[in-house]
Short mmCIF file of C-alpha atoms in Angstrom, two decimals:
data_model
loop_
_atom_site.label_atom_id
_atom_site.label_comp_id
_atom_site.label_asym_id
_atom_site.label_seq_id
_atom_site.Cartn_x
_atom_site.Cartn_y
_atom_site.Cartn_z
CA MET A 1 0.00 0.00 0.00
CA ALA A 2 1.57 3.29 -1.08
CA THR A 3 2.07 6.02 1.49
CA GLN A 4 0.03 9.14 0.76
CA GLN A 5 0.29 12.48 2.56
CA ILE A 6 -2.99 13.29 4.30
CA LYS A 7 -3.86 16.97 4.17
CA HIS A 8 -6.05 18.67 6.77
CA GLU A 9 -8.56 20.50 4.59
CA PRO A 10 -10.25 23.70 5.83
CA VAL A 11 -13.68 23.30 7.37
CA SER A 12 -16.63 25.51 6.46
CA SER A 13 -20.27 25.69 7.49
CA ILE A 14 -23.34 26.45 5.43
CA ARG A 15 -27.07 26.82 6.01
CA ALA A 16 -28.83 23.82 4.46
CA GLY A 17 -32.56 23.69 5.11
CA ASP A 18 -33.07 23.88 8.88
CA LEU A 19 -29.48 22.89 9.68
CA GLU A 20 -26.13 24.62 9.93
CA VAL A 21 -23.89 22.01 8.30
CA GLY A 22 -20.15 21.59 8.71
CA TYR A 23 -18.35 20.42 5.59
CA ILE A 24 -15.04 20.07 3.76
CA ASP A 25 -14.98 20.97 0.05
CA SER A 26 -11.76 20.25 -1.81
CA GLY A 27 -10.60 19.79 -5.38
CA SER A 28 -12.44 20.63 -8.58
CA GLY A 29 -14.25 18.67 -11.24
CA VAL A 30 -16.88 15.96 -10.90
CA PRO A 31 -18.85 16.56 -7.67
CA LEU A 32 -18.61 13.60 -5.29
CA VAL A 33 -20.30 13.81 -1.89
CA LEU A 34 -18.73 11.57 0.78
CA VAL A 35 -21.21 10.44 3.44
CA HIS A 36 -19.68 9.24 6.69
CA GLY A 37 -20.56 6.28 8.88
CA GLY A 38 -22.68 6.17 12.00
CA GLU A 39 -19.92 6.75 14.53
CA SER A 40 -17.78 9.15 12.46
CA ASP A 41 -17.94 12.64 11.01
CA ARG A 42 -16.75 14.61 7.96
CA THR A 43 -13.08 13.79 8.75
CA GLN A 44 -13.56 10.05 8.16
CA PHE A 45 -12.51 10.31 4.51
CA ALA A 46 -9.09 11.93 4.98
CA THR A 47 -7.26 8.84 3.72
CA LEU A 48 -9.56 8.22 0.75
CA ARG A 49 -9.58 11.91 -0.19
CA ALA A 50 -5.78 11.88 -0.34
CA HIS A 51 -5.93 9.22 -3.07
CA LEU A 52 -8.81 10.58 -5.18
CA GLY A 53 -6.57 12.87 -7.23
CA ALA A 54 -7.36 15.60 -9.75
CA GLY A 55 -10.68 15.97 -11.53
CA ILE A 56 -12.89 15.24 -8.51
CA ARG A 57 -14.51 17.81 -6.24
CA ALA A 58 -14.77 15.88 -2.96
CA ILE A 59 -17.28 17.14 -0.42
CA SER A 60 -17.64 15.52 2.99
CA TYR A 61 -20.04 16.86 5.61
CA ASP A 62 -21.29 16.33 9.16
CA GLN A 63 -24.67 14.63 9.39
CA ARG A 64 -27.08 15.45 12.21
CA ASP A 65 -25.57 15.03 15.67
CA SER A 66 -22.09 14.90 14.12
CA GLY A 67 -19.09 17.21 14.11
CA ILE A 68 -20.00 20.90 13.98
CA THR A 69 -23.42 20.53 12.37
CA VAL A 70 -26.19 22.17 14.41
CA ASN A 71 -29.59 20.46 14.36
CA PRO A 72 -32.68 20.43 16.59
CA PRO A 73 -32.66 17.77 19.36
CA VAL A 74 -35.45 15.70 17.85
CA PRO A 75 -35.63 12.13 16.47
CA TYR A 76 -35.06 11.51 12.77
CA THR A 77 -35.05 8.74 10.21
CA PRO A 78 -32.69 7.68 7.41
CA GLY A 79 -35.12 9.43 5.08
CA ASP A 80 -34.65 12.69 6.99
CA LEU A 81 -30.89 12.33 6.63
CA ALA A 82 -31.35 11.77 2.89
CA ASP A 83 -33.39 14.97 2.70
CA ASP A 84 -30.62 16.78 4.60
CA LEU A 85 -28.14 15.61 1.97
CA VAL A 86 -30.27 17.04 -0.81
CA ALA A 87 -30.64 20.30 1.14
CA LEU A 88 -26.84 20.46 1.22
CA LEU A 89 -26.74 20.01 -2.57
CA ASP A 90 -29.18 22.91 -2.84
CA ALA A 91 -27.07 25.08 -0.56
CA LEU A 92 -23.95 24.32 -2.60
CA GLY A 93 -25.74 25.00 -5.90
CA LEU A 94 -25.41 21.41 -7.14
CA GLU A 95 -28.25 20.15 -9.29
CA ARG A 96 -26.87 16.59 -9.23
CA ALA A 97 -23.93 14.83 -7.62
CA HIS A 98 -22.35 11.43 -7.27
CA LEU A 99 -22.80 10.02 -3.77
CA LEU A 100 -20.38 7.76 -1.92
CA GLY A 101 -21.55 6.43 1.42
CA THR A 102 -19.82 4.03 3.75
CA SER A 103 -21.49 1.97 6.48
CA PHE A 104 -24.43 4.02 7.84
CA GLY A 105 -23.57 6.69 5.28
CA GLY A 106 -24.29 4.05 2.65
CA THR A 107 -27.80 3.68 4.01
CA VAL A 108 -28.29 7.45 3.80
CA VAL A 109 -27.36 7.56 0.12
CA GLN A 110 -29.62 4.58 -0.62
CA HIS A 111 -32.55 6.55 0.78
CA ALA A 112 -31.45 9.62 -1.18
CA ALA A 113 -31.48 7.60 -4.40
CA LEU A 114 -35.02 6.40 -3.65
CA ARG A 115 -36.44 9.74 -2.46
CA HIS A 116 -34.60 12.09 -4.84
CA PRO A 117 -33.55 10.10 -7.92
CA GLU A 118 -33.25 13.21 -10.06
CA ARG A 119 -30.48 14.55 -7.81
CA VAL A 120 -28.30 11.43 -7.81
CA ALA A 121 -25.87 10.97 -10.69
CA SER A 122 -24.57 7.67 -9.31
CA LEU A 123 -24.15 5.72 -6.09
CA ILE A 124 -21.03 4.20 -4.57
CA LEU A 125 -21.98 1.92 -1.68
CA VAL A 126 -19.04 0.95 0.51
CA ALA A 127 -19.20 -1.51 3.43
CA THR A 128 -22.93 -0.99 3.85
CA THR A 129 -26.18 -2.95 3.94
CA PRO A 130 -29.71 -2.77 2.53
CA SER A 131 -31.17 -3.64 5.94
CA PHE A 132 -30.17 -3.20 9.56
CA ALA A 133 -31.78 -6.59 10.17
CA LEU A 134 -28.89 -8.20 8.28
CA CYS A 135 -26.31 -6.84 10.72
CA PRO A 136 -25.00 -9.10 13.48
CA LYS A 137 -25.59 -8.43 17.18
CA THR A 138 -22.03 -7.04 17.28
CA VAL A 139 -23.45 -3.76 15.95
CA ASP A 140 -25.85 -3.39 18.87
CA GLU A 141 -23.01 -4.28 21.24
CA LEU A 142 -20.93 -1.46 19.74
CA PHE A 143 -23.85 0.93 20.16
CA ASP A 144 -23.96 0.11 23.88
CA MET A 145 -20.22 0.63 24.48
CA SER A 146 -18.56 3.71 25.88
CA HIS A 147 -16.50 5.75 23.43
CA ASP A 148 -13.25 4.42 24.90
CA ASP A 149 -14.36 0.78 24.68
CA ARG A 150 -15.58 1.32 21.14
CA GLN A 151 -12.18 2.71 20.15
CA LYS A 152 -10.53 -0.45 21.45
CA ALA A 153 -12.99 -2.72 19.63
CA VAL A 154 -12.75 -1.20 16.17
CA ALA A 155 -9.23 -2.38 15.41
CA ASP A 156 -10.33 -5.98 14.90
CA LEU A 157 -13.66 -5.01 13.37
CA PHE A 158 -12.34 -2.43 10.90
CA ILE A 159 -8.84 -3.55 9.93
CA THR A 160 -7.32 -6.83 8.78
CA PRO A 161 -4.61 -8.36 10.99
CA GLU A 162 -2.05 -7.41 8.34
CA GLY A 163 -3.11 -3.76 8.39
CA GLN A 164 -3.44 -3.21 12.13
CA ALA A 165 0.18 -2.30 12.78
CA LYS A 166 -0.17 0.76 10.53
CA LEU A 167 -3.81 1.66 10.95
CA GLN A 168 -5.04 0.67 14.42
CA THR A 169 -4.65 4.16 15.88
CA ARG A 170 -6.09 5.85 12.80
CA ALA A 171 -9.14 3.57 12.88
CA ALA A 172 -9.86 4.53 16.48
CA ARG A 173 -9.59 8.23 15.60
CA THR A 174 -12.34 7.97 13.00
CA LEU A 175 -14.85 7.57 15.84
CA ALA A 176 -16.42 10.87 16.87
CA VAL A 177 -17.28 11.70 20.48
CA ARG A 178 -21.01 12.21 21.08
CA ASP A 179 -23.12 12.61 24.16
CA PRO A 180 -25.66 9.83 24.89
CA GLU A 181 -28.62 11.77 23.46
CA LYS A 182 -26.93 12.36 20.12
CA SER A 183 -25.69 8.77 19.93
CA GLY A 184 -29.15 7.47 20.80
CA ARG A 185 -30.82 9.42 18.01
CA ARG A 186 -28.30 8.13 15.45
CA HIS A 187 -28.60 4.53 16.64
CA ASP A 188 -32.41 4.73 16.52
CA ALA A 189 -32.21 6.01 12.94
CA ALA A 190 -29.84 3.21 11.93
CA ARG A 191 -32.19 0.56 13.31
CA GLN A 192 -34.98 1.83 11.04
CA HIS A 193 -33.08 1.11 7.83
CA GLU A 194 -34.86 -1.44 5.64
CA ILE A 195 -35.04 -1.17 1.85
CA ARG A 196 -34.55 -4.74 0.63
CA ASP A 197 -37.92 -4.69 -1.11
CA HIS A 198 -37.11 -1.34 -2.78
CA LEU A 199 -33.64 -2.05 -4.18
CA GLY A 200 -35.14 -2.60 -7.62
CA GLU A 201 -36.36 1.01 -7.60
CA ILE A 202 -32.84 2.48 -7.44
CA ALA A 203 -32.26 3.92 -10.91
CA ALA A 204 -28.79 5.39 -10.47
CA PRO A 205 -25.74 3.51 -11.75
CA THR A 206 -24.30 1.85 -8.65
CA LEU A 207 -20.85 0.65 -7.66
CA ILE A 208 -20.75 -1.61 -4.61
CA VAL A 209 -17.42 -2.09 -2.81
CA HIS A 210 -17.29 -4.59 0.03
CA GLY A 211 -14.82 -6.63 2.03
CA THR A 212 -15.47 -10.35 2.02
CA GLU A 213 -14.77 -10.53 5.78
CA ASP A 214 -16.79 -7.51 6.90
CA LEU A 215 -17.82 -8.26 10.49
CA LEU A 216 -20.44 -5.51 10.80
CA ALA A 217 -22.13 -5.40 7.38
CA PRO A 218 -22.11 -8.98 6.08
CA TYR A 219 -20.97 -9.59 2.50
CA SER A 220 -24.31 -11.28 1.78
CA GLY A 221 -25.94 -7.83 1.89
CA ALA A 222 -23.59 -6.56 -0.81
CA ALA A 223 -24.38 -9.58 -2.97
CA LEU A 224 -28.11 -8.93 -2.51
CA MET A 225 -27.70 -5.30 -3.56
CA GLU A 226 -25.82 -6.33 -6.68
CA GLN A 227 -28.56 -8.82 -7.50
CA ARG A 228 -31.51 -6.45 -7.00
CA ILE A 229 -30.26 -3.00 -8.03
CA PRO A 230 -30.78 -2.90 -11.82
CA ASN A 231 -27.54 -1.17 -12.84
CA ALA A 232 -25.08 -2.34 -10.18
CA GLU A 233 -21.62 -3.87 -10.13
CA LEU A 234 -19.81 -5.34 -7.13
CA ARG A 235 -16.09 -4.99 -6.49
CA SER A 236 -14.89 -7.30 -3.71
CA ILE A 237 -11.88 -6.88 -1.46
CA GLU A 238 -10.75 -10.33 -0.41
CA GLY A 239 -10.35 -10.48 3.35
CA GLY A 240 -11.37 -6.85 3.78
CA ARG A 241 -13.23 -5.83 6.94
CA HIS A 242 -15.40 -2.81 7.69
CA GLY A 243 -12.77 -0.07 7.38
CA ILE A 244 -11.90 -0.66 3.74
CA THR A 245 -12.04 3.04 2.74
CA MET A 246 -9.05 3.51 5.03
CA GLU A 247 -7.07 0.30 4.63
CA PHE A 248 -7.66 -0.07 0.89
CA ALA A 249 -8.03 3.60 -0.01
CA GLU A 250 -5.71 3.47 -3.01
CA PRO A 251 -7.47 0.72 -5.01
CA ILE A 252 -10.91 2.01 -4.01
CA ALA A 253 -10.00 5.50 -5.20
CA GLY A 254 -8.93 3.99 -8.52
CA TRP A 255 -12.25 2.17 -8.85
CA VAL A 256 -14.11 5.38 -7.99
CA ARG A 257 -12.23 7.33 -10.68
CA GLU A 258 -12.92 4.61 -13.23
CA PHE A 259 -16.60 4.46 -12.29
CA LEU A 260 -16.98 8.26 -12.52
CA GLY A 261 -15.18 8.34 -15.86
CA VAL A 262 -12.34 10.51 -14.58
CA ALA A 263 -9.02 10.01 -16.34
CA ALA A 264 -6.25 8.27 -14.42
CA ALA A 265 -4.53 10.58 -11.96
#
């Protein structure tokens, strides 16, 4: 795996619908919105962003109860988070964008593709699932852990044994600190995710990237998405676990560029 310098991009905020949203906007070219996982924030994609190269405008943002985004303290659904994403596109003046979501972020972009198909140029679904019901009880156990215990657990869950020497600390740092109320709202939203019977309605071209040994979002869910989404292709990472956007950032970035039709960096 090649070493790539990770830059700390400047953070901005913007009014998007009823929210004040924190985001990072870097590069120029094809707009690609990066949607973070359930326990992370806009900074999750630092490693992947470093490999994306020229020709891609990469935008990552803080969902509700994440990072510096300010939202009302009320419950929400994956559909609400999908609407928030489209409100961000409006605020940024983007009629359409490509959406890459990992883990819980992948569920958000699935709902966006169903609720707002005209705004989605394509989907890239990484280490995600079409249904929370497919996830093992390990996910609920993680939800119930303290932040410190969760940081200790993610090394084995996110990174292969071969990659842990380099990436164990970085994996732990992708987890954002939240108070119990914010965590509870996000966990409740995650548990509502169920679109298996609607996968055939996703019209956007879809790239699915999944590790064959993902311990949080089973590979069977990726296979089901490839089978049911009309215009989908699956790229597998043999032995990969849940943190593939970090451990395998370089090949995934290459697949993303190829999928988006951006010339080799």
